[in-house]
mmCIF file of C-alpha atoms and ligand atoms in Angstrom:
data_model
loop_
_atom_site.group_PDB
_atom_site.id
_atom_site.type_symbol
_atom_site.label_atom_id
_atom_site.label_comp_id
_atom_site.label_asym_id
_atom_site.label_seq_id
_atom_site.Cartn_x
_atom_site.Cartn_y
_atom_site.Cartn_z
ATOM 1 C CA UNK A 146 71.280 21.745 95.616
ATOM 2 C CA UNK A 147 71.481 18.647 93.466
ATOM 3 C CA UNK A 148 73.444 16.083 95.472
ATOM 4 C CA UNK A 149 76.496 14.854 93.902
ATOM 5 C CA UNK A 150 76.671 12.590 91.016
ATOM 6 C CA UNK A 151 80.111 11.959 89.862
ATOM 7 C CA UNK A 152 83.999 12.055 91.772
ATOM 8 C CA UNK A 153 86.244 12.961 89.730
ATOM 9 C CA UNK A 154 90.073 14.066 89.515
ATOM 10 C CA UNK A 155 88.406 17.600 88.831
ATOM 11 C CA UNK A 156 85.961 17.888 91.621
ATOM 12 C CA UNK A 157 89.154 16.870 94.124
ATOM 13 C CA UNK A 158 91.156 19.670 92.867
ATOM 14 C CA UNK A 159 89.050 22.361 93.182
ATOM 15 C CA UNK A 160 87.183 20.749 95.969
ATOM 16 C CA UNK A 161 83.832 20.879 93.924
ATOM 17 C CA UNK A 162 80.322 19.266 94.684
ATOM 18 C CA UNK A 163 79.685 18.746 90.232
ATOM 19 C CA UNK A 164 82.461 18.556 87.965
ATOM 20 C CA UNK A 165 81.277 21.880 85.880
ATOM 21 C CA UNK A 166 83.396 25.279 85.447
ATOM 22 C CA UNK A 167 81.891 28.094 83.869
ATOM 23 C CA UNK A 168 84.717 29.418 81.893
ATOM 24 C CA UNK A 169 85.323 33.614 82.486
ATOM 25 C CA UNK A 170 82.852 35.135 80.026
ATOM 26 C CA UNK A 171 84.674 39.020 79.079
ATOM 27 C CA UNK A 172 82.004 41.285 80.417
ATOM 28 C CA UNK A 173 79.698 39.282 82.182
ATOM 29 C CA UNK A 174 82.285 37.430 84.920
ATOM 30 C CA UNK A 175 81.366 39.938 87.745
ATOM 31 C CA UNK A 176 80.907 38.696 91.461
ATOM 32 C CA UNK A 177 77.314 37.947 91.119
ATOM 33 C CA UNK A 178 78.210 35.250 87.832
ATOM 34 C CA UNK A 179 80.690 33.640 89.863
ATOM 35 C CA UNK A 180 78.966 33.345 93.366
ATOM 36 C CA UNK A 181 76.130 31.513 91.773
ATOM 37 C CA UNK A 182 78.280 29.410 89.903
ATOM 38 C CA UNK A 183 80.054 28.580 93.350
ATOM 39 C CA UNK A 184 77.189 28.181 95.474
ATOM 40 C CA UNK A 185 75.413 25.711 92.647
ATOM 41 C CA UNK A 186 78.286 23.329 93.829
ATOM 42 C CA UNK A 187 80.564 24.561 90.366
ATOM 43 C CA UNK A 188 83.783 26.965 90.075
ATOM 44 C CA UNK A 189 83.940 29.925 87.911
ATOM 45 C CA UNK A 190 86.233 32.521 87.010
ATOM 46 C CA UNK A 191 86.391 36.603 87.315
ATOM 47 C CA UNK A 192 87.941 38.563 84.005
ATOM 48 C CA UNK A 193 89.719 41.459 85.082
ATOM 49 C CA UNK A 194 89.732 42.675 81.595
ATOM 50 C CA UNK A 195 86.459 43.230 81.960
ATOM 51 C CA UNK A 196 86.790 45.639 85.221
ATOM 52 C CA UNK A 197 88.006 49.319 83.693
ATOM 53 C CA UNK A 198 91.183 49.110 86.516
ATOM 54 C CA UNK A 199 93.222 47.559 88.843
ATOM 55 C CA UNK A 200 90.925 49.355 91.944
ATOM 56 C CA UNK A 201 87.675 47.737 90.260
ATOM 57 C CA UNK A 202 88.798 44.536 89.933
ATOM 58 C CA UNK A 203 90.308 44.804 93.713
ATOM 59 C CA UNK A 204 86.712 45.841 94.997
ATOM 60 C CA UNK A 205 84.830 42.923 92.714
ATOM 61 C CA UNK A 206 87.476 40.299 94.242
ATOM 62 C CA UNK A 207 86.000 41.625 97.602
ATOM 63 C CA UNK A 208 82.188 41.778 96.532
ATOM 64 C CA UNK A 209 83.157 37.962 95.268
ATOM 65 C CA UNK A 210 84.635 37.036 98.768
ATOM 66 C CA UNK A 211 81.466 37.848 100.579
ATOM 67 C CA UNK A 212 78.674 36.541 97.989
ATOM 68 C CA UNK A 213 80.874 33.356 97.991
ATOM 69 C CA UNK A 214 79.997 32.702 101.532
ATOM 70 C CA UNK A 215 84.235 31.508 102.529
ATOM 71 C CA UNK A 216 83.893 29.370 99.419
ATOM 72 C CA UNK A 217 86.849 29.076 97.212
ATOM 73 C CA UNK A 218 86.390 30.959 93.759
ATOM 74 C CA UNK A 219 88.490 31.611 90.651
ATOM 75 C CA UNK A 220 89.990 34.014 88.571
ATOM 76 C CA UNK A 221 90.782 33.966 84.474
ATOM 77 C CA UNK A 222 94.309 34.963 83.198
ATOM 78 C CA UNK A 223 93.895 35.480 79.640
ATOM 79 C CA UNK A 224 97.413 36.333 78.017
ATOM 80 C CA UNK A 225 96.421 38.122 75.095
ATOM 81 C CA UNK A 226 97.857 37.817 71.446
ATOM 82 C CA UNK A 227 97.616 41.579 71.273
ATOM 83 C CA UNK A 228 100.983 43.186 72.029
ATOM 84 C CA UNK A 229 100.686 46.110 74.816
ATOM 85 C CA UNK A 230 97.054 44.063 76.195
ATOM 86 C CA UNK A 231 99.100 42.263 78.986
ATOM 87 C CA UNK A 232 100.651 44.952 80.903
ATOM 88 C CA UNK A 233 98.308 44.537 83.694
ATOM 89 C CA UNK A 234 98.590 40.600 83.974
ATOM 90 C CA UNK A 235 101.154 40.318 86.986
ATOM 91 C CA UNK A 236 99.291 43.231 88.716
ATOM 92 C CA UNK A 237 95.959 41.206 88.440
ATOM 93 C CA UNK A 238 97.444 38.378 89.462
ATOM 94 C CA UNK A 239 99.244 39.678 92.971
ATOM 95 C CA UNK A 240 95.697 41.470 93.804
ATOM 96 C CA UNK A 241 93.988 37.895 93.082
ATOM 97 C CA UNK A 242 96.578 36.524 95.538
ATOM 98 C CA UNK A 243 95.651 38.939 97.832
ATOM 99 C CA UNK A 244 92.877 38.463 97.987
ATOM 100 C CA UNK A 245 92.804 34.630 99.046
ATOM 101 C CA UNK A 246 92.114 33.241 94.951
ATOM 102 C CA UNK A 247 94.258 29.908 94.769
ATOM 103 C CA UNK A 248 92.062 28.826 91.609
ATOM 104 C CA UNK A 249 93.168 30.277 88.250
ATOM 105 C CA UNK A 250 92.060 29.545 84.166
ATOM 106 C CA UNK A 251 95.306 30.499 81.843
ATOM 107 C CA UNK A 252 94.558 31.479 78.257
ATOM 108 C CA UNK A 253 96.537 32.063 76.112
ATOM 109 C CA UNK A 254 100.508 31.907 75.240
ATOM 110 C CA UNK A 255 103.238 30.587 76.809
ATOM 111 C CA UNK A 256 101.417 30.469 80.787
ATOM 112 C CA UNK A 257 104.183 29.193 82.406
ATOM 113 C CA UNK A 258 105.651 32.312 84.179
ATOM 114 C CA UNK A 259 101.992 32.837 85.498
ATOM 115 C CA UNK A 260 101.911 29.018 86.453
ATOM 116 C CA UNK A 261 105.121 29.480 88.448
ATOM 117 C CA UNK A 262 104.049 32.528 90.247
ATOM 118 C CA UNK A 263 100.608 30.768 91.123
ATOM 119 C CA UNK A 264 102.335 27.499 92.601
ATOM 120 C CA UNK A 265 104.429 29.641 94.715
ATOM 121 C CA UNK A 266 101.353 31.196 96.345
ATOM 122 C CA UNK A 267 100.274 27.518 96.923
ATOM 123 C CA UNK A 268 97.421 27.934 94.009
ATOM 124 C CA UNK A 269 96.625 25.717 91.507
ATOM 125 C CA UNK A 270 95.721 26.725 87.800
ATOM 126 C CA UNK A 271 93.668 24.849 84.940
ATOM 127 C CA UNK A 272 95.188 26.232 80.859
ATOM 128 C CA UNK A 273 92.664 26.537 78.270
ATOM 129 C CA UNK A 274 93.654 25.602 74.816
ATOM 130 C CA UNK A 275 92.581 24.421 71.432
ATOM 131 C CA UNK A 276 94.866 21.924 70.582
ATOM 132 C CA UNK A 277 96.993 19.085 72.257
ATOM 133 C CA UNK A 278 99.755 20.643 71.255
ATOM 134 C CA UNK A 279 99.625 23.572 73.248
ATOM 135 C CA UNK A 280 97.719 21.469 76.547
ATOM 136 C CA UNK A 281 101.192 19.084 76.495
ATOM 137 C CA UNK A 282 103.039 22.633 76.469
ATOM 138 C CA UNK A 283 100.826 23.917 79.174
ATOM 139 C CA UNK A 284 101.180 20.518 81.360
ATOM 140 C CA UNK A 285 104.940 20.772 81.281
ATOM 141 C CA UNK A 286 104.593 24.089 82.230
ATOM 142 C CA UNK A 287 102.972 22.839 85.274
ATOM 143 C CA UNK A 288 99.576 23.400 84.553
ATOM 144 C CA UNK A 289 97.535 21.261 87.341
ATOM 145 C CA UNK A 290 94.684 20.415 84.628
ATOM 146 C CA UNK A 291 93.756 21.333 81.208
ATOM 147 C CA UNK A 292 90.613 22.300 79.041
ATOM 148 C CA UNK A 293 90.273 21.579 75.583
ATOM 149 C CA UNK A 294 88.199 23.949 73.789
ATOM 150 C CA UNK A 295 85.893 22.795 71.030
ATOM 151 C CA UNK A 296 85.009 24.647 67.528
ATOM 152 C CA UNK A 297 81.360 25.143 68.924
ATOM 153 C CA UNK A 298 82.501 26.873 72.450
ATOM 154 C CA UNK A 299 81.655 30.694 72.652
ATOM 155 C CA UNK A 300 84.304 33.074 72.349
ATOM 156 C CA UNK A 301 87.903 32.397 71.293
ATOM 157 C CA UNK A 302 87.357 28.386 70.216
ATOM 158 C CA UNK A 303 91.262 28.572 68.687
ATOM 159 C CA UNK A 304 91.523 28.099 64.508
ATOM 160 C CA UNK A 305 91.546 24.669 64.463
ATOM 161 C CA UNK A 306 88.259 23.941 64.012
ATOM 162 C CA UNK A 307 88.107 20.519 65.664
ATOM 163 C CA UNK A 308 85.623 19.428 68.127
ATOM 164 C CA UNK A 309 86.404 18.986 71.791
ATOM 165 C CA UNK A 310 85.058 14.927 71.123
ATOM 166 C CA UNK A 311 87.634 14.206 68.414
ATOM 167 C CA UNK A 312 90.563 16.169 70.797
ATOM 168 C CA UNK A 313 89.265 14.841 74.458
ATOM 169 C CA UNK A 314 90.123 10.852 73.810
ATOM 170 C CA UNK A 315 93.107 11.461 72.425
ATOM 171 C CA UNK A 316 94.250 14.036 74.952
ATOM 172 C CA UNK A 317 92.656 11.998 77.912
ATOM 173 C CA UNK A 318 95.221 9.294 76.490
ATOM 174 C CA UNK A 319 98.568 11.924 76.445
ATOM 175 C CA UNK A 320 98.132 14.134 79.476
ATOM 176 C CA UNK A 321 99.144 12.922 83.143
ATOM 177 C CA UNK A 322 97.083 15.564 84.458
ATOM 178 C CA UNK A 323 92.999 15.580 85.088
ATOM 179 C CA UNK A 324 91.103 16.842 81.360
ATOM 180 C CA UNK A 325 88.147 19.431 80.966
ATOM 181 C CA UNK A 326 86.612 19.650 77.867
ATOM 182 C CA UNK A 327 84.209 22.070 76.099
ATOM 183 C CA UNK A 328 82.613 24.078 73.727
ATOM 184 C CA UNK A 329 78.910 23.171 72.841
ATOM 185 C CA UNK A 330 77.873 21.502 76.180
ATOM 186 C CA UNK A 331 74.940 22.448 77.691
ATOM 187 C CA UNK A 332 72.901 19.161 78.593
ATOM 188 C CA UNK A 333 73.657 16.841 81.015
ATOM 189 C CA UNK A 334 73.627 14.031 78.232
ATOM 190 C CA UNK A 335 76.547 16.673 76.950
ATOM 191 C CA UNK A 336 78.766 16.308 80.326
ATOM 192 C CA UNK A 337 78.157 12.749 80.360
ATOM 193 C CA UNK A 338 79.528 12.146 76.795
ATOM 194 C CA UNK A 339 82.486 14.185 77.909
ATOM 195 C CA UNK A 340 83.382 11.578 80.781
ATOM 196 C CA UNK A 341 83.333 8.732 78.592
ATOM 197 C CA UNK A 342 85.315 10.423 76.592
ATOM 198 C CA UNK A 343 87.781 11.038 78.740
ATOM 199 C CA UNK A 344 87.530 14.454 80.258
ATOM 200 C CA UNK A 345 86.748 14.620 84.337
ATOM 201 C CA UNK A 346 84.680 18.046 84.038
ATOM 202 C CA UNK A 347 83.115 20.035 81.954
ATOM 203 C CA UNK A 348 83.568 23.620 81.138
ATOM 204 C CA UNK A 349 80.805 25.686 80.234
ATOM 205 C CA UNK A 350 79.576 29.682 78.816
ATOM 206 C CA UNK A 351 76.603 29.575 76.251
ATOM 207 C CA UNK A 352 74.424 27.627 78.496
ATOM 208 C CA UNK A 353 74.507 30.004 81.575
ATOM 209 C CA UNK A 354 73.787 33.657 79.820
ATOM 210 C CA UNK A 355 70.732 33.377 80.996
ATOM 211 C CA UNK A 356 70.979 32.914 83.950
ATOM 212 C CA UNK A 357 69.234 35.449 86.521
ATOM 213 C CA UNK A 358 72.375 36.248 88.173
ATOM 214 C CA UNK A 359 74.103 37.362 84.391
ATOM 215 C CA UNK A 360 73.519 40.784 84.865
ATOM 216 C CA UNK A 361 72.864 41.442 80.936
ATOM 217 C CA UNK A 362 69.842 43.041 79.964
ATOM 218 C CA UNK A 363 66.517 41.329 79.566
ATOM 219 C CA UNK A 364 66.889 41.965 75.516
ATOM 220 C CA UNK A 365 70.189 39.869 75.712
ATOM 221 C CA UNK A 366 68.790 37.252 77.494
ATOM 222 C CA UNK A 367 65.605 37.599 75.510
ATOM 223 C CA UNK A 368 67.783 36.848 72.717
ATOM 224 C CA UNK A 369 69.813 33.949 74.177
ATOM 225 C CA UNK A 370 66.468 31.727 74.772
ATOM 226 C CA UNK A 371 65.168 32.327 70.925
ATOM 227 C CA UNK A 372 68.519 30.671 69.766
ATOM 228 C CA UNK A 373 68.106 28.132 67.559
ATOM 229 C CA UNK A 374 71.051 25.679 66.504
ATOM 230 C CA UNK A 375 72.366 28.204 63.965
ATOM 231 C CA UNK A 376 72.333 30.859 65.647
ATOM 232 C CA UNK A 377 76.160 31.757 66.459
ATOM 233 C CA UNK A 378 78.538 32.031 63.457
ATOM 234 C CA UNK A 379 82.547 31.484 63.480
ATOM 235 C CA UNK A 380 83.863 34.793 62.348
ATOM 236 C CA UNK A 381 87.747 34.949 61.512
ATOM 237 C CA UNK A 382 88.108 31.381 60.888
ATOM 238 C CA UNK A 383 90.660 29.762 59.256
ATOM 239 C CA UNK A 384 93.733 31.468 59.021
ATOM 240 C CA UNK A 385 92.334 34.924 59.514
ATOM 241 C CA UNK A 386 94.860 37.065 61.593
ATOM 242 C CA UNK A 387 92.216 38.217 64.317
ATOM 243 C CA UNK A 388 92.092 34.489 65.327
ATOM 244 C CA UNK A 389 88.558 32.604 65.456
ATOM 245 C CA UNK A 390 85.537 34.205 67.282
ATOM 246 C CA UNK A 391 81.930 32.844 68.066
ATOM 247 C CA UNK A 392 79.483 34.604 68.278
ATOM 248 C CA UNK A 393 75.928 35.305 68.011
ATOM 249 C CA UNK A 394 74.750 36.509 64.221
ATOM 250 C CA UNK A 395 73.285 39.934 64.578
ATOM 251 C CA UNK A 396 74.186 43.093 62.050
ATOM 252 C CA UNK A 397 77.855 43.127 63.981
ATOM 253 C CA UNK A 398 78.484 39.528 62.809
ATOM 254 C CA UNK A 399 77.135 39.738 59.639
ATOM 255 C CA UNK A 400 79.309 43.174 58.734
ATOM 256 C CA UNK A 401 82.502 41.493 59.776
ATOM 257 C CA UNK A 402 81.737 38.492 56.977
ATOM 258 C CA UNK A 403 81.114 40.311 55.003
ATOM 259 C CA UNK A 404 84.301 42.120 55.474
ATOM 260 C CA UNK A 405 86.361 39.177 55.910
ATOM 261 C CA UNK A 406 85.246 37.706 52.437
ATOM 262 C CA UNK A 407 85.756 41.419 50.934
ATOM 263 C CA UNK A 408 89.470 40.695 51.776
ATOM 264 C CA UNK A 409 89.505 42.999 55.474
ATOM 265 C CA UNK A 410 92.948 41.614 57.786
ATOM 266 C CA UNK A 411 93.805 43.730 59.712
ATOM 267 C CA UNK A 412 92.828 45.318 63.254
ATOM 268 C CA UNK A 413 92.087 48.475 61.702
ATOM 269 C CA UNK A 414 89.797 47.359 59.132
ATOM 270 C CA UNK A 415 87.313 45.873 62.192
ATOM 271 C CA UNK A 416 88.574 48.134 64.865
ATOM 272 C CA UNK A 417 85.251 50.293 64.227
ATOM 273 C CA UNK A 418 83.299 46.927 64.850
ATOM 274 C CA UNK A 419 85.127 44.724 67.483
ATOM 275 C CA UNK A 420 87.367 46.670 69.873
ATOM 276 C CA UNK A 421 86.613 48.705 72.879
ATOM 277 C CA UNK A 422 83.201 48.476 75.005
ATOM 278 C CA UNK A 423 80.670 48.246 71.993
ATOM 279 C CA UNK A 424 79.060 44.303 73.321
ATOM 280 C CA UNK A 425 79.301 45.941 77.218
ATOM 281 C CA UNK A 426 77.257 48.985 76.451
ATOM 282 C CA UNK A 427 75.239 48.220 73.490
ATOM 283 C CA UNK A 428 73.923 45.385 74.203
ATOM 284 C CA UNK A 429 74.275 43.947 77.555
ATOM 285 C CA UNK A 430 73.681 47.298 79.087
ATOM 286 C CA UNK A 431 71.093 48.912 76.240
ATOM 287 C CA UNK A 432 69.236 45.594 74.905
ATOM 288 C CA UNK A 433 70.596 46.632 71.569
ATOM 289 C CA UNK A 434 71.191 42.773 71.122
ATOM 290 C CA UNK A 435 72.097 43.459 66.966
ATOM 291 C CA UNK A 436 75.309 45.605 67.887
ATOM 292 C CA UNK A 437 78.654 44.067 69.245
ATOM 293 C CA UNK A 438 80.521 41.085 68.741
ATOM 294 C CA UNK A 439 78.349 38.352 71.187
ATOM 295 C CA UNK A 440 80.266 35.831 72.181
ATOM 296 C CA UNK A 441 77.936 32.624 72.332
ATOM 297 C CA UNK A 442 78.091 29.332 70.626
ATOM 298 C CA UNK A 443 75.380 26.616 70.068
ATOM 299 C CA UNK A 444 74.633 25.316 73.360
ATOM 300 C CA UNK A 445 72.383 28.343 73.904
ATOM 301 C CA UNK A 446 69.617 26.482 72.575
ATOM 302 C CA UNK A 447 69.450 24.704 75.800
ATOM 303 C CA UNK A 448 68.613 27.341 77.589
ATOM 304 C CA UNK A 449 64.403 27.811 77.592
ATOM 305 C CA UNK A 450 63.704 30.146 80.638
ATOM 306 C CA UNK A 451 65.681 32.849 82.918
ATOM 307 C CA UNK A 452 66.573 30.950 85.743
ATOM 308 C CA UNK A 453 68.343 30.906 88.850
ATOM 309 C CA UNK A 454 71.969 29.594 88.115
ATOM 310 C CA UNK A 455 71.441 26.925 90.781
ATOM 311 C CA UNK A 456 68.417 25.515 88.616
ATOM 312 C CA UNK A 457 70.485 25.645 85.720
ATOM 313 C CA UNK A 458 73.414 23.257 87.233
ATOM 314 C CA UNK A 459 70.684 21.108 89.254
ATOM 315 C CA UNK A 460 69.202 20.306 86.137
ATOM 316 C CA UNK A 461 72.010 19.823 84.308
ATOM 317 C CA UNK A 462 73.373 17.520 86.581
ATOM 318 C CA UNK A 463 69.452 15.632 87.139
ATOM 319 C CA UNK A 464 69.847 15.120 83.220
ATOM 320 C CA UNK A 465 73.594 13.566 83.827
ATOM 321 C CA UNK A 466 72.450 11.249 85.967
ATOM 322 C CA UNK A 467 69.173 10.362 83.954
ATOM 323 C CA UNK A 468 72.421 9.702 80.914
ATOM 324 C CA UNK A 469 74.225 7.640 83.156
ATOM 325 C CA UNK A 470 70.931 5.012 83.900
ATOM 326 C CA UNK A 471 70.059 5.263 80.380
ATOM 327 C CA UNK A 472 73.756 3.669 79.101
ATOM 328 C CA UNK A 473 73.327 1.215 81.920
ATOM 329 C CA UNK A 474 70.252 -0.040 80.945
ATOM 330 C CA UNK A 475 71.682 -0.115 77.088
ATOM 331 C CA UNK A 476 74.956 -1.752 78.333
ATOM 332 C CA UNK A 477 74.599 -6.194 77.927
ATOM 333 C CA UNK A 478 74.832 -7.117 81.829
ATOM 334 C CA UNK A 479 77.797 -9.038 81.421
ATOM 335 C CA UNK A 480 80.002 -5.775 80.168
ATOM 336 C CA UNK A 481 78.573 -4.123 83.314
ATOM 337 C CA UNK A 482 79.687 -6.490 86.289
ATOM 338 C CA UNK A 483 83.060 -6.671 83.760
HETATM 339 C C1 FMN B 594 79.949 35.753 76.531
HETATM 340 C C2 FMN B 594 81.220 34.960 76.573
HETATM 341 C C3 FMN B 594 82.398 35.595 76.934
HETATM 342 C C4 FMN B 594 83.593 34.853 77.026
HETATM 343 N N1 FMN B 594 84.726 35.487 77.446
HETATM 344 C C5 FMN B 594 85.840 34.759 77.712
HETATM 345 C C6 FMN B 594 86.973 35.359 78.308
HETATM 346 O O1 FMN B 594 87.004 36.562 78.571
HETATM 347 N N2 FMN B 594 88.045 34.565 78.591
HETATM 348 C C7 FMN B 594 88.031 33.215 78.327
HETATM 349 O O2 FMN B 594 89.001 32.525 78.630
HETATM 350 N N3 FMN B 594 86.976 32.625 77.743
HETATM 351 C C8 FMN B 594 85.884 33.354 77.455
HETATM 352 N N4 FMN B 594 84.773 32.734 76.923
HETATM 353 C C9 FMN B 594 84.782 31.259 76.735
HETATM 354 C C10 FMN B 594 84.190 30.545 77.966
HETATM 355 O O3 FMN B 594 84.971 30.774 79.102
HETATM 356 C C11 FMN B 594 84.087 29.024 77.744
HETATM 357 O O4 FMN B 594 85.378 28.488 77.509
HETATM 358 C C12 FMN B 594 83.186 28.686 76.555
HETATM 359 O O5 FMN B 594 82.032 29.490 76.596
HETATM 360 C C13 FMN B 594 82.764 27.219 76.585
HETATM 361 O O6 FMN B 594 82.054 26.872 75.438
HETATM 362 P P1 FMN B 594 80.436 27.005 75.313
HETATM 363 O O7 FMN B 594 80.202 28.461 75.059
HETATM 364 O O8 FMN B 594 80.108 26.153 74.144
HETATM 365 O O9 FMN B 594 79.866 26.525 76.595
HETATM 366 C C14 FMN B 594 83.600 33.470 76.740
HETATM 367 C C15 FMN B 594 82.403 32.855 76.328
HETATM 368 C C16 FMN B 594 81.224 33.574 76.235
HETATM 369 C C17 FMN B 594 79.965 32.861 75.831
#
């Protein structure tokens, strides 16, 4: 394991070796994801959406327990926009509890109920949002840390379109409490960047499909190392209703543009493309990487082989600290010793 390069407000609170969370990736977040993620010297985050009910999710938060070795692991609370799709949240939560989690990522609207109920259990929880906006909502929530999602992360990147560098200095300069940024990081020059500007960890997705531990299918992963810098597209941007998704272009993606600029709004009108299991069994089950809405964003590119996830973070953090000597040796030795 790489030793450790940075200490930072991040790595304190969730008593981490690097300052890197991988964010809970809907389908792929099983036990396996997140051990490797913890045992690289990172946290990462189960989705019980992605567990078909309560009794799964129950027997993946033991499977997690063991493969984590005693180490502390997380657990993603995604509160969704869809009315009748959070019915389940407080149940996930109390079997989390149960289960020893302390370390939580909020999505979504209005977390501070879940924040509350967390704290009381002694636990500590990090909100993911777009905007500043919603992380100063989140903070007086009580949200122990933020991320601030970029345009290019995979997934759910919010409508705003901004990139997490334009929102990280200014947020770094707002919030009281310890910044993560992301979306599109996936070198270590990438994490880097986001310390100087401001942020004291990284979250990442894109970068780690590949890794061995993803339990995807080799098609999917096959896929994930031949992307090339365009290869995810931002479907339901703007002020589409569906809210903004990244993901990789395959027939799926191109079918919903070409809805979308046909005039399509509503649920319905994509239901037949985007809801239910399609991504799960088509393609990371089957290999049938053209069907399903993918979530991925640009950083894939950095991935060039199926590796262990420990390789992935070691290098990552080898090419952080290769940044680091480079800016010294760029900086005039005066503004260093300043
Ligand atoms: C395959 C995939 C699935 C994702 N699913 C979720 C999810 O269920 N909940 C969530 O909060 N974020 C989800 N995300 C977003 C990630 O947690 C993370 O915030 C994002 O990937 C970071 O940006 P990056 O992809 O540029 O690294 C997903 C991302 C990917 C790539």
């Amino acid at each position: 394991m790489h030793p450790p390069v940075f200490r930072t407000r991040i790595t304190e609170l969730f008593g981490i070796r690097h300052p890197i969370l991988a964010g809970g990736l809907m389908w792929l977040s099983n036990a396996e994801y997140v051990a490797s993620v913890v045992r690289a010297g990172g946290m990462a985050f189960l989705t019980p959406r992605s567990f078909p009910e309560p009794g799964a999710f129950a027997r993946e938060l033991v499977r997690c327990r063991e493969l984590c070795d005693g180490m502390p692991f997380g657990v993603n609370l995604n509160v969704s926009r869809v009315e009748g799709h959070n019915l389940r949240l407080d149940e996930w939560l109390e079997l989390s509890l149960r289960a020893g989690v302390r370390h939580f990522e909020t999505v979504g609207r209005a977390p501070g109920d879940l924040i509350h109920r967390i704290h009381a259990a002694g636990g500590i929880a990090i909100h993911k949002c777009p905007l500043l906006r919603h992380a100063l909502n989140a903070e007086r929530a009580g949200a122990d840390a933020i991320t601030i999602i970029g345009v290019e992360a995979g997934g759910h990147p919010g409508n705003a379109e901004l990139s997490c560098y334009v929102v990280a200095p200014l947020a770094a300069r707002t919030l009281r409490v310890p910044l993560v940024i992301g979306g599109g990081i996936g070198s270590g020059e990438g994490i880097l960047a986001a310390l100087a500007a401001g942020a004291e960890g990284v979250v990442l997705g894109s970068r780690l499909l590949a890794a061995e531990e993803v339990w995807a299918h080799a098609n999917y992963k096959a896929r994930i190392l031949a992307a090339e810098q365009e290869s995810s597209v931002l479907t339901f941007a703007g002020t589409h209703p569906m809210g903004a998704w990244r993901v990789l272009e395959n027939e799926t993606a191109r079918e919903v543009l070409r809805r979308e600029a046909s005039g399509a709004r509503s649920y319905e009108e994509f239901a037949d493309l985007v809801g239910g299991t399609k991504s799960r069994d088509y393609a990371y089950r089957d290999g049938d990487v053209e069907r399903g809405m993918l979530s991925c964003g640009p950083a894939a590119v950095f991935s060039k082989a199926v590796e262990p996830m420990e390789a992935i973070i070691d290098s990552l953090m080898a090419e952080a600290g290769a940044a680091q000597r480079r800016l010294r040796r760029l900086a005039l030795a005066e503004s260093v010793d300043a």
